[in-house]
PDB file of C-alpha atoms in Angstrom:
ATOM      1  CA  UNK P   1       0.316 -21.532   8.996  1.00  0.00           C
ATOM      2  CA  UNK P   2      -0.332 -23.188   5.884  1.00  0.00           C
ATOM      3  CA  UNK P   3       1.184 -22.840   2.754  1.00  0.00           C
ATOM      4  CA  UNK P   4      -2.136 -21.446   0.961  1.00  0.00           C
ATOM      5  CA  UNK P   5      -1.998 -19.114   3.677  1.00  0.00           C
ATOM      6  CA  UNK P   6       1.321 -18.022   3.324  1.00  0.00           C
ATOM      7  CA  UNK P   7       0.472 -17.596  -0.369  1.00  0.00           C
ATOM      8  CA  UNK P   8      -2.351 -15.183   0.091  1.00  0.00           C
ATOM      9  CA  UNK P   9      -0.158 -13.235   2.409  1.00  0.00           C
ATOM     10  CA  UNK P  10       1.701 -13.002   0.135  1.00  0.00           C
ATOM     11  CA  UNK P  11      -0.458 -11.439  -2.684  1.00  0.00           C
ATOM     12  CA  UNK P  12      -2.133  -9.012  -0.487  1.00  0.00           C
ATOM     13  CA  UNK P  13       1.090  -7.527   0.575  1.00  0.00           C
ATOM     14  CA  UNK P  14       2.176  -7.562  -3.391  1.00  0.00           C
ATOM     15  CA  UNK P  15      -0.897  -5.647  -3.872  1.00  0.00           C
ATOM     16  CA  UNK P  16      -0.689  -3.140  -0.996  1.00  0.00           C
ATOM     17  CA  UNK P  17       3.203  -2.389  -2.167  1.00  0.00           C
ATOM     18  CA  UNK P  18       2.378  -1.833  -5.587  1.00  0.00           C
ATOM     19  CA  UNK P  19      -1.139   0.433  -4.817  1.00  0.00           C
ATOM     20  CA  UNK P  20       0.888   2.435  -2.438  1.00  0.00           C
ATOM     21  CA  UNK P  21       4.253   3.422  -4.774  1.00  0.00           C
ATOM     22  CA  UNK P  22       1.187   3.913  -7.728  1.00  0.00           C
ATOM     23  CA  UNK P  23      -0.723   6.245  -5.273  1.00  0.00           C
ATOM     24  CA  UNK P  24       2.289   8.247  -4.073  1.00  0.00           C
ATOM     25  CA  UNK P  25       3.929   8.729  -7.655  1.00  0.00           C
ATOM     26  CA  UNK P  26       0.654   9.862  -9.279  1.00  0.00           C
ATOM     27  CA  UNK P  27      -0.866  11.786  -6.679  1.00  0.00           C
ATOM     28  CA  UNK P  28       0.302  15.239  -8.015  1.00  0.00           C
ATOM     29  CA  UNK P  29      -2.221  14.093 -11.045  1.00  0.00           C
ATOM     30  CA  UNK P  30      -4.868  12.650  -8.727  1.00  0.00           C
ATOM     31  CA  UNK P  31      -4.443  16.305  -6.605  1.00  0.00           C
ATOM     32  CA  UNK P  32      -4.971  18.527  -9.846  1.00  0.00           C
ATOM     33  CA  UNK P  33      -7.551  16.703 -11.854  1.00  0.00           C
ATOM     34  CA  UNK P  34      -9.650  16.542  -7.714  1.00  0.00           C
ATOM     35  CA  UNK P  35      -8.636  20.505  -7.645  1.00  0.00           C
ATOM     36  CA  UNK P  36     -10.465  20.970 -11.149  1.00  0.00           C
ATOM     37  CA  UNK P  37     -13.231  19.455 -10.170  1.00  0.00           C
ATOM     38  CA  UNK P  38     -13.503  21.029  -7.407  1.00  0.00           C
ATOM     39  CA  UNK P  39     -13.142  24.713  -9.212  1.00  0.00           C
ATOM     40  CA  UNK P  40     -15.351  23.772 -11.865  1.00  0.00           C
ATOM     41  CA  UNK P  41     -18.075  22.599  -8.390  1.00  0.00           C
ATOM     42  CA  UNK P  42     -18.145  26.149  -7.159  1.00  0.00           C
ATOM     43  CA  UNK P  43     -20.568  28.493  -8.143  1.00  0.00           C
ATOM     44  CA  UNK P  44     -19.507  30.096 -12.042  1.00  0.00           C
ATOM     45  CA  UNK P  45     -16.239  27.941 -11.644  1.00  0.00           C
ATOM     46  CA  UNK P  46     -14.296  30.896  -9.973  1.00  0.00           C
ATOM     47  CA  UNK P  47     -11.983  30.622  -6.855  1.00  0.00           C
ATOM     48  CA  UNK P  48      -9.141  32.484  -5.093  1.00  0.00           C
ATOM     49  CA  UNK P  49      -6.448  31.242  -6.827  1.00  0.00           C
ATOM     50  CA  UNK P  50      -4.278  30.865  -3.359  1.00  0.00           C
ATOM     51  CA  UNK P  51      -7.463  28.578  -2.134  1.00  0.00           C
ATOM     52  CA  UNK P  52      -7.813  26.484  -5.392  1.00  0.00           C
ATOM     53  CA  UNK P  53      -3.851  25.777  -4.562  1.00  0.00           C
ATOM     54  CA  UNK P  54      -4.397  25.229  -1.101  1.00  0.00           C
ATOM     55  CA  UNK P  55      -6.937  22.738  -2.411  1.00  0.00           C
ATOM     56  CA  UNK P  56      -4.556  21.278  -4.568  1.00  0.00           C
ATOM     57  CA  UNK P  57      -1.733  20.902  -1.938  1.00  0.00           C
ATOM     58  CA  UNK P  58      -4.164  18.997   0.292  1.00  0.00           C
ATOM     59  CA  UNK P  59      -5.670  16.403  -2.206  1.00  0.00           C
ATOM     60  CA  UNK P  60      -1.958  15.974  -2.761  1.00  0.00           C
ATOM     61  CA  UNK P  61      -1.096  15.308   0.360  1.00  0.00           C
ATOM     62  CA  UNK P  62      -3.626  13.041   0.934  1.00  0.00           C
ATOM     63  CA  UNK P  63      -2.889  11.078  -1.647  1.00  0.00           C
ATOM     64  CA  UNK P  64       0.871  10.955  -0.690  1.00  0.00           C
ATOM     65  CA  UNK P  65      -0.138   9.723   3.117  1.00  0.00           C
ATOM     66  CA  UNK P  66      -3.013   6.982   1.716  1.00  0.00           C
ATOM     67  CA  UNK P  67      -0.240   5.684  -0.335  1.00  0.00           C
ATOM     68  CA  UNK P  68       2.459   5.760   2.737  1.00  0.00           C
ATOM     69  CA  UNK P  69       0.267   4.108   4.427  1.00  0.00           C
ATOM     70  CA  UNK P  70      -0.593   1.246   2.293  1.00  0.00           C
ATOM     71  CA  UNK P  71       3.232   0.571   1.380  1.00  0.00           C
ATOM     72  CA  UNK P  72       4.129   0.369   4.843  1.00  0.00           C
ATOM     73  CA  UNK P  73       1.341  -1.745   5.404  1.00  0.00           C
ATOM     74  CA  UNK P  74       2.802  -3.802   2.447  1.00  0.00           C
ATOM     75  CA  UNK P  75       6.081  -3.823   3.661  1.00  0.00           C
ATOM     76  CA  UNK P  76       4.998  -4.840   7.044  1.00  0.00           C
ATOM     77  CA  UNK P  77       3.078  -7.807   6.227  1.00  0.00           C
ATOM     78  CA  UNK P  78       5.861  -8.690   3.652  1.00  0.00           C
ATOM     79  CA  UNK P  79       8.252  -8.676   6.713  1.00  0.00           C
ATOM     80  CA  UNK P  80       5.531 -10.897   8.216  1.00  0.00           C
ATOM     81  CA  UNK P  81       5.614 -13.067   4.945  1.00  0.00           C
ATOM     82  CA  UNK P  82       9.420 -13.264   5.881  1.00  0.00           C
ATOM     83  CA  UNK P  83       9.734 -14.348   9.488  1.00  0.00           C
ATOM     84  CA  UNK P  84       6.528 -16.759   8.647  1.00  0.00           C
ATOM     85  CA  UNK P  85       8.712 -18.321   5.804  1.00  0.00           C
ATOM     86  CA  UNK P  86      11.865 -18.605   8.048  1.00  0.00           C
ATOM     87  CA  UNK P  87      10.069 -19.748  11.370  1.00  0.00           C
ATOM     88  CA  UNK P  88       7.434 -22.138   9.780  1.00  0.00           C
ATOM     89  CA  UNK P  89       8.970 -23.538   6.613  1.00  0.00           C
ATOM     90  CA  UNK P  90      11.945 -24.648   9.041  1.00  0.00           C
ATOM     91  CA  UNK P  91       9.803 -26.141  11.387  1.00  0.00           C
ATOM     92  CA  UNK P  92       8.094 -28.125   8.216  1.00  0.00           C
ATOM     93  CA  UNK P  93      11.659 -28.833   6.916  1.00  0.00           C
ATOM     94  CA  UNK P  94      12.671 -30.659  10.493  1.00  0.00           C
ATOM     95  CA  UNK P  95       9.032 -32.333  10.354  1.00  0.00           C
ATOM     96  CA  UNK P  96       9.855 -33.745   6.922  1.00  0.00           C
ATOM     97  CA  UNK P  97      13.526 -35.217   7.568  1.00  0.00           C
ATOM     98  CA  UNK P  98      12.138 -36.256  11.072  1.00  0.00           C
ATOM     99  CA  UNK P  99       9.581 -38.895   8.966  1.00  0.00           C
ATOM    100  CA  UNK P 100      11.888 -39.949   6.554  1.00  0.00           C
ATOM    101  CA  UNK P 101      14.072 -41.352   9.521  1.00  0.00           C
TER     102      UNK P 101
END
């Protein structure tokens, strides 16, 4: 792989970490202000209150498992980033001292 490569690797995974933690610490926020909207979207703005938590709970959730998701896609591909760094920038390390010779 090339180093550009490498580098843009690098940035997605950066960004995937970093949307992930942001989505699982704020979803409680996400979950209510989805849950208000979606009291104020039924008719006269009136629910069960144990549905409009149920409601809540789920956005929640959801929110929690999108950003799981993308931080351990983040932390995969940084573990990719890794073993690229160890197994090709040794390889370009042996190619360099091998020219100099």
């Amino acid at each position: 792989m090339k180093k550009e490569h490498l580098n843009i690797v690098g940035t997605v995974s950066a960004l995937l970490l970093i949307l992930g933690l942001f989505l699982m610490f704020f979803s409680v926020g996400f979950g209510m202000s989805l849950g208000e909207s979606w009291l104020i979207s039924q008719s006269g703005g009136s629910a069960d209150t144990n549905q409009y938590m149920m409601v809540i709970e789920t956005y929640t959730n959801n929110f929690v498992i999108i950003g799981s998701m993308l931080f351990g896609a983040g932390l995969l591909t940084a573990l990719f980033l890794f073993y690229s760094f160890l197994r090709y920038g040794s390889k370009d390390r042996q190619a360099s001292t091998n020219t100099n010779h």
